[in-house]
Protein backbone atom coordinates (compact mmCIF):
# COMPACT_ATOMS: atom_id res chain seq x y z
CA UNK A 1 0.00 0.00 0.00
CA UNK A 2 1.29 3.44 -0.88
CA UNK A 3 -0.11 6.93 -0.71
CA UNK A 4 2.66 8.31 -2.90
CA UNK A 5 1.82 9.55 -6.39
CA UNK A 6 -1.93 9.45 -5.84
CA UNK A 7 -2.54 12.88 -7.31
CA UNK A 8 -3.02 16.13 -5.53
CA UNK A 9 -5.26 16.36 -2.52
CA UNK A 10 -7.28 19.54 -2.27
CA UNK A 11 -7.40 21.18 1.10
CA UNK A 12 -10.68 22.31 2.54
CA UNK A 13 -11.13 26.07 2.78
CA UNK A 14 -13.42 27.48 5.45
CA UNK A 15 -15.60 30.40 4.36
CA UNK A 16 -17.89 32.74 6.27
CA UNK A 17 -20.57 34.64 4.35
CA UNK A 18 -20.39 38.40 4.74
CA UNK A 19 -23.04 40.92 3.73
CA UNK A 20 -20.94 43.97 4.70
CA UNK A 21 -20.36 45.05 1.08
CA UNK A 22 -22.81 42.98 -0.99
CA UNK A 23 -25.79 40.84 -0.02
CA UNK A 24 -25.57 37.13 -0.81
CA UNK A 25 -27.64 35.84 -3.73
CA UNK A 26 -28.57 32.32 -4.86
CA UNK A 27 -25.41 32.24 -7.03
CA UNK A 28 -22.92 34.60 -5.34
CA UNK A 29 -21.50 35.14 -1.88
CA UNK A 30 -18.82 37.39 -0.42
CA UNK A 31 -16.50 36.18 2.34
CA UNK A 32 -14.46 38.71 4.32
CA UNK A 33 -12.29 35.93 5.77
CA UNK A 34 -11.00 34.97 2.30
CA UNK A 35 -8.42 37.31 0.79
CA UNK A 36 -6.75 35.06 -1.80
CA UNK A 37 -5.54 37.41 -4.56
CA UNK A 38 -5.28 34.80 -7.33
CA UNK A 39 -8.31 35.12 -9.62
CA UNK A 40 -10.19 31.86 -10.26
CA UNK A 41 -8.25 30.15 -7.45
CA UNK A 42 -11.26 28.16 -6.17
CA UNK A 43 -12.96 27.22 -9.48
CA UNK A 44 -14.27 23.66 -9.54
CA UNK A 45 -14.54 23.24 -5.78
CA UNK A 46 -17.88 22.35 -4.22
CA UNK A 47 -19.47 24.40 -1.45
CA UNK A 48 -20.98 22.74 1.63
CA UNK A 49 -22.66 24.77 4.41
CA UNK A 50 -21.60 23.63 7.89
CA UNK A 51 -24.34 25.52 9.70
CA UNK A 52 -27.62 27.25 8.92
CA UNK A 53 -30.70 26.06 7.04
CA UNK A 54 -28.73 24.23 4.32
CA UNK A 55 -26.47 22.31 6.72
CA UNK A 56 -24.43 19.58 4.97
CA UNK A 57 -26.17 20.00 1.60
CA UNK A 58 -23.98 20.42 -1.46
CA UNK A 59 -24.66 24.02 -2.37
CA UNK A 60 -23.02 24.10 -5.78
CA UNK A 61 -19.72 24.26 -7.66
CA UNK A 62 -17.62 27.42 -7.76
CA UNK A 63 -17.54 28.80 -11.31
CA UNK A 64 -15.76 32.11 -10.65
CA UNK A 65 -13.67 33.68 -7.90
CA UNK A 66 -12.18 37.15 -7.51
CA UNK A 67 -10.95 39.36 -4.70
CA UNK A 68 -13.33 42.33 -4.66
CA UNK A 69 -13.08 45.17 -2.13
CA UNK A 70 -10.92 43.01 0.19
CA UNK A 71 -13.46 40.16 0.20
CA UNK A 72 -13.47 36.89 -1.68
CA UNK A 73 -16.33 36.88 -4.19
CA UNK A 74 -17.57 33.41 -5.11
CA UNK A 75 -19.93 32.70 -8.00
CA UNK A 76 -21.33 29.18 -8.04
CA UNK A 77 -23.93 27.02 -9.73
CA UNK A 78 -27.34 27.62 -8.21
CA UNK A 79 -28.22 25.88 -4.99
CA UNK A 80 -30.57 22.91 -5.50
CA UNK A 81 -32.88 24.52 -2.95
CA UNK A 82 -32.64 27.96 -4.57
CA UNK A 83 -32.18 29.52 -1.13
CA UNK A 84 -29.92 32.46 -0.37
CA UNK A 85 -27.38 31.96 2.40
CA UNK A 86 -27.74 34.08 5.51
CA UNK A 87 -25.00 36.45 6.70
CA UNK A 88 -22.33 34.67 8.79
CA UNK A 89 -23.22 31.21 7.42
CA UNK A 90 -20.08 29.06 7.50
CA UNK A 91 -19.12 26.83 4.59
CA UNK A 92 -16.40 24.49 3.41
CA UNK A 93 -15.06 24.67 -0.15
CA UNK A 94 -13.36 21.52 -1.35
mmCIF file with all atom_site columns, C-alpha atoms in Angstrom:
data_model
loop_
_atom_site.group_PDB
_atom_site.id
_atom_site.type_symbol
_atom_site.label_atom_id
_atom_site.label_alt_id
_atom_site.label_comp_id
_atom_site.label_asym_id
_atom_site.label_entity_id
_atom_site.label_seq_id
_atom_site.pdbx_PDB_ins_code
_atom_site.Cartn_x
_atom_site.Cartn_y
_atom_site.Cartn_z
_atom_site.occupancy
_atom_site.B_iso_or_equiv
_atom_site.pdbx_formal_charge
_atom_site.auth_seq_id
_atom_site.auth_comp_id
_atom_site.auth_asym_id
_atom_site.auth_atom_id
_atom_site.pdbx_PDB_model_num
ATOM 1  C CA . UNK A 1 1  ? 0.000   0.000  0.000   1.00 0.00 ? 1  UNK A CA 1
ATOM 2  C CA . UNK A 1 2  ? 1.294   3.438  -0.879  1.00 0.00 ? 2  UNK A CA 1
ATOM 3  C CA . UNK A 1 3  ? -0.106  6.933  -0.710  1.00 0.00 ? 3  UNK A CA 1
ATOM 4  C CA . UNK A 1 4  ? 2.658   8.307  -2.899  1.00 0.00 ? 4  UNK A CA 1
ATOM 5  C CA . UNK A 1 5  ? 1.815   9.550  -6.393  1.00 0.00 ? 5  UNK A CA 1
ATOM 6  C CA . UNK A 1 6  ? -1.928  9.451  -5.835  1.00 0.00 ? 6  UNK A CA 1
ATOM 7  C CA . UNK A 1 7  ? -2.535  12.880 -7.310  1.00 0.00 ? 7  UNK A CA 1
ATOM 8  C CA . UNK A 1 8  ? -3.017  16.135 -5.533  1.00 0.00 ? 8  UNK A CA 1
ATOM 9  C CA . UNK A 1 9  ? -5.258  16.360 -2.520  1.00 0.00 ? 9  UNK A CA 1
ATOM 10 C CA . UNK A 1 10 ? -7.283  19.536 -2.272  1.00 0.00 ? 10 UNK A CA 1
ATOM 11 C CA . UNK A 1 11 ? -7.400  21.181 1.101   1.00 0.00 ? 11 UNK A CA 1
ATOM 12 C CA . UNK A 1 12 ? -10.678 22.308 2.538   1.00 0.00 ? 12 UNK A CA 1
ATOM 13 C CA . UNK A 1 13 ? -11.135 26.067 2.777   1.00 0.00 ? 13 UNK A CA 1
ATOM 14 C CA . UNK A 1 14 ? -13.418 27.481 5.452   1.00 0.00 ? 14 UNK A CA 1
ATOM 15 C CA . UNK A 1 15 ? -15.596 30.404 4.365   1.00 0.00 ? 15 UNK A CA 1
ATOM 16 C CA . UNK A 1 16 ? -17.890 32.737 6.274   1.00 0.00 ? 16 UNK A CA 1
ATOM 17 C CA . UNK A 1 17 ? -20.570 34.635 4.354   1.00 0.00 ? 17 UNK A CA 1
ATOM 18 C CA . UNK A 1 18 ? -20.393 38.402 4.744   1.00 0.00 ? 18 UNK A CA 1
ATOM 19 C CA . UNK A 1 19 ? -23.040 40.918 3.727   1.00 0.00 ? 19 UNK A CA 1
ATOM 20 C CA . UNK A 1 20 ? -20.938 43.966 4.698   1.00 0.00 ? 20 UNK A CA 1
ATOM 21 C CA . UNK A 1 21 ? -20.363 45.047 1.078   1.00 0.00 ? 21 UNK A CA 1
ATOM 22 C CA . UNK A 1 22 ? -22.811 42.975 -0.993  1.00 0.00 ? 22 UNK A CA 1
ATOM 23 C CA . UNK A 1 23 ? -25.785 40.842 -0.022  1.00 0.00 ? 23 UNK A CA 1
ATOM 24 C CA . UNK A 1 24 ? -25.575 37.127 -0.808  1.00 0.00 ? 24 UNK A CA 1
ATOM 25 C CA . UNK A 1 25 ? -27.639 35.840 -3.731  1.00 0.00 ? 25 UNK A CA 1
ATOM 26 C CA . UNK A 1 26 ? -28.569 32.323 -4.855  1.00 0.00 ? 26 UNK A CA 1
ATOM 27 C CA . UNK A 1 27 ? -25.408 32.243 -7.026  1.00 0.00 ? 27 UNK A CA 1
ATOM 28 C CA . UNK A 1 28 ? -22.916 34.601 -5.342  1.00 0.00 ? 28 UNK A CA 1
ATOM 29 C CA . UNK A 1 29 ? -21.499 35.137 -1.875  1.00 0.00 ? 29 UNK A CA 1
ATOM 30 C CA . UNK A 1 30 ? -18.820 37.386 -0.419  1.00 0.00 ? 30 UNK A CA 1
ATOM 31 C CA . UNK A 1 31 ? -16.495 36.183 2.338   1.00 0.00 ? 31 UNK A CA 1
ATOM 32 C CA . UNK A 1 32 ? -14.456 38.708 4.324   1.00 0.00 ? 32 UNK A CA 1
ATOM 33 C CA . UNK A 1 33 ? -12.288 35.933 5.775   1.00 0.00 ? 33 UNK A CA 1
ATOM 34 C CA . UNK A 1 34 ? -10.998 34.975 2.299   1.00 0.00 ? 34 UNK A CA 1
ATOM 35 C CA . UNK A 1 35 ? -8.423  37.315 0.786   1.00 0.00 ? 35 UNK A CA 1
ATOM 36 C CA . UNK A 1 36 ? -6.751  35.061 -1.801  1.00 0.00 ? 36 UNK A CA 1
ATOM 37 C CA . UNK A 1 37 ? -5.537  37.414 -4.558  1.00 0.00 ? 37 UNK A CA 1
ATOM 38 C CA . UNK A 1 38 ? -5.282  34.803 -7.333  1.00 0.00 ? 38 UNK A CA 1
ATOM 39 C CA . UNK A 1 39 ? -8.306  35.121 -9.622  1.00 0.00 ? 39 UNK A CA 1
ATOM 40 C CA . UNK A 1 40 ? -10.186 31.862 -10.265 1.00 0.00 ? 40 UNK A CA 1
ATOM 41 C CA . UNK A 1 41 ? -8.251  30.150 -7.449  1.00 0.00 ? 41 UNK A CA 1
ATOM 42 C CA . UNK A 1 42 ? -11.261 28.162 -6.172  1.00 0.00 ? 42 UNK A CA 1
ATOM 43 C CA . UNK A 1 43 ? -12.959 27.222 -9.476  1.00 0.00 ? 43 UNK A CA 1
ATOM 44 C CA . UNK A 1 44 ? -14.272 23.659 -9.539  1.00 0.00 ? 44 UNK A CA 1
ATOM 45 C CA . UNK A 1 45 ? -14.538 23.241 -5.779  1.00 0.00 ? 45 UNK A CA 1
ATOM 46 C CA . UNK A 1 46 ? -17.879 22.349 -4.220  1.00 0.00 ? 46 UNK A CA 1
ATOM 47 C CA . UNK A 1 47 ? -19.475 24.401 -1.446  1.00 0.00 ? 47 UNK A CA 1
ATOM 48 C CA . UNK A 1 48 ? -20.984 22.739 1.627   1.00 0.00 ? 48 UNK A CA 1
ATOM 49 C CA . UNK A 1 49 ? -22.657 24.766 4.415   1.00 0.00 ? 49 UNK A CA 1
ATOM 50 C CA . UNK A 1 50 ? -21.601 23.625 7.891   1.00 0.00 ? 50 UNK A CA 1
ATOM 51 C CA . UNK A 1 51 ? -24.337 25.516 9.696   1.00 0.00 ? 51 UNK A CA 1
ATOM 52 C CA . UNK A 1 52 ? -27.623 27.248 8.922   1.00 0.00 ? 52 UNK A CA 1
ATOM 53 C CA . UNK A 1 53 ? -30.697 26.056 7.038   1.00 0.00 ? 53 UNK A CA 1
ATOM 54 C CA . UNK A 1 54 ? -28.733 24.233 4.315   1.00 0.00 ? 54 UNK A CA 1
ATOM 55 C CA . UNK A 1 55 ? -26.469 22.309 6.723   1.00 0.00 ? 55 UNK A CA 1
ATOM 56 C CA . UNK A 1 56 ? -24.431 19.579 4.970   1.00 0.00 ? 56 UNK A CA 1
ATOM 57 C CA . UNK A 1 57 ? -26.170 20.002 1.605   1.00 0.00 ? 57 UNK A CA 1
ATOM 58 C CA . UNK A 1 58 ? -23.985 20.423 -1.457  1.00 0.00 ? 58 UNK A CA 1
ATOM 59 C CA . UNK A 1 59 ? -24.656 24.021 -2.366  1.00 0.00 ? 59 UNK A CA 1
ATOM 60 C CA . UNK A 1 60 ? -23.020 24.105 -5.785  1.00 0.00 ? 60 UNK A CA 1
ATOM 61 C CA . UNK A 1 61 ? -19.718 24.260 -7.664  1.00 0.00 ? 61 UNK A CA 1
ATOM 62 C CA . UNK A 1 62 ? -17.617 27.424 -7.759  1.00 0.00 ? 62 UNK A CA 1
ATOM 63 C CA . UNK A 1 63 ? -17.542 28.801 -11.307 1.00 0.00 ? 63 UNK A CA 1
ATOM 64 C CA . UNK A 1 64 ? -15.760 32.109 -10.646 1.00 0.00 ? 64 UNK A CA 1
ATOM 65 C CA . UNK A 1 65 ? -13.671 33.679 -7.903  1.00 0.00 ? 65 UNK A CA 1
ATOM 66 C CA . UNK A 1 66 ? -12.181 37.149 -7.507  1.00 0.00 ? 66 UNK A CA 1
ATOM 67 C CA . UNK A 1 67 ? -10.948 39.360 -4.703  1.00 0.00 ? 67 UNK A CA 1
ATOM 68 C CA . UNK A 1 68 ? -13.327 42.332 -4.659  1.00 0.00 ? 68 UNK A CA 1
ATOM 69 C CA . UNK A 1 69 ? -13.079 45.171 -2.125  1.00 0.00 ? 69 UNK A CA 1
ATOM 70 C CA . UNK A 1 70 ? -10.915 43.014 0.189   1.00 0.00 ? 70 UNK A CA 1
ATOM 71 C CA . UNK A 1 71 ? -13.456 40.155 0.198   1.00 0.00 ? 71 UNK A CA 1
ATOM 72 C CA . UNK A 1 72 ? -13.467 36.887 -1.680  1.00 0.00 ? 72 UNK A CA 1
ATOM 73 C CA . UNK A 1 73 ? -16.333 36.884 -4.187  1.00 0.00 ? 73 UNK A CA 1
ATOM 74 C CA . UNK A 1 74 ? -17.568 33.412 -5.107  1.00 0.00 ? 74 UNK A CA 1
ATOM 75 C CA . UNK A 1 75 ? -19.926 32.698 -7.999  1.00 0.00 ? 75 UNK A CA 1
ATOM 76 C CA . UNK A 1 76 ? -21.330 29.176 -8.037  1.00 0.00 ? 76 UNK A CA 1
ATOM 77 C CA . UNK A 1 77 ? -23.927 27.023 -9.731  1.00 0.00 ? 77 UNK A CA 1
ATOM 78 C CA . UNK A 1 78 ? -27.343 27.621 -8.215  1.00 0.00 ? 78 UNK A CA 1
ATOM 79 C CA . UNK A 1 79 ? -28.216 25.879 -4.993  1.00 0.00 ? 79 UNK A CA 1
ATOM 80 C CA . UNK A 1 80 ? -30.569 22.912 -5.496  1.00 0.00 ? 80 UNK A CA 1
ATOM 81 C CA . UNK A 1 81 ? -32.877 24.521 -2.947  1.00 0.00 ? 81 UNK A CA 1
ATOM 82 C CA . UNK A 1 82 ? -32.639 27.957 -4.570  1.00 0.00 ? 82 UNK A CA 1
ATOM 83 C CA . UNK A 1 83 ? -32.178 29.524 -1.128  1.00 0.00 ? 83 UNK A CA 1
ATOM 84 C CA . UNK A 1 84 ? -29.924 32.463 -0.371  1.00 0.00 ? 84 UNK A CA 1
ATOM 85 C CA . UNK A 1 85 ? -27.379 31.959 2.400   1.00 0.00 ? 85 UNK A CA 1
ATOM 86 C CA . UNK A 1 86 ? -27.739 34.076 5.511   1.00 0.00 ? 86 UNK A CA 1
ATOM 87 C CA . UNK A 1 87 ? -25.005 36.445 6.703   1.00 0.00 ? 87 UNK A CA 1
ATOM 88 C CA . UNK A 1 88 ? -22.331 34.669 8.791   1.00 0.00 ? 88 UNK A CA 1
ATOM 89 C CA . UNK A 1 89 ? -23.219 31.213 7.424   1.00 0.00 ? 89 UNK A CA 1
ATOM 90 C CA . UNK A 1 90 ? -20.077 29.064 7.504   1.00 0.00 ? 90 UNK A CA 1
ATOM 91 C CA . UNK A 1 91 ? -19.117 26.826 4.585   1.00 0.00 ? 91 UNK A CA 1
ATOM 92 C CA . UNK A 1 92 ? -16.401 24.485 3.410   1.00 0.00 ? 92 UNK A CA 1
ATOM 93 C CA . UNK A 1 93 ? -15.056 24.675 -0.146  1.00 0.00 ? 93 UNK A CA 1
ATOM 94 C CA . UNK A 1 94 ? -13.363 21.517 -1.350  1.00 0.00 ? 94 UNK A CA 1
#
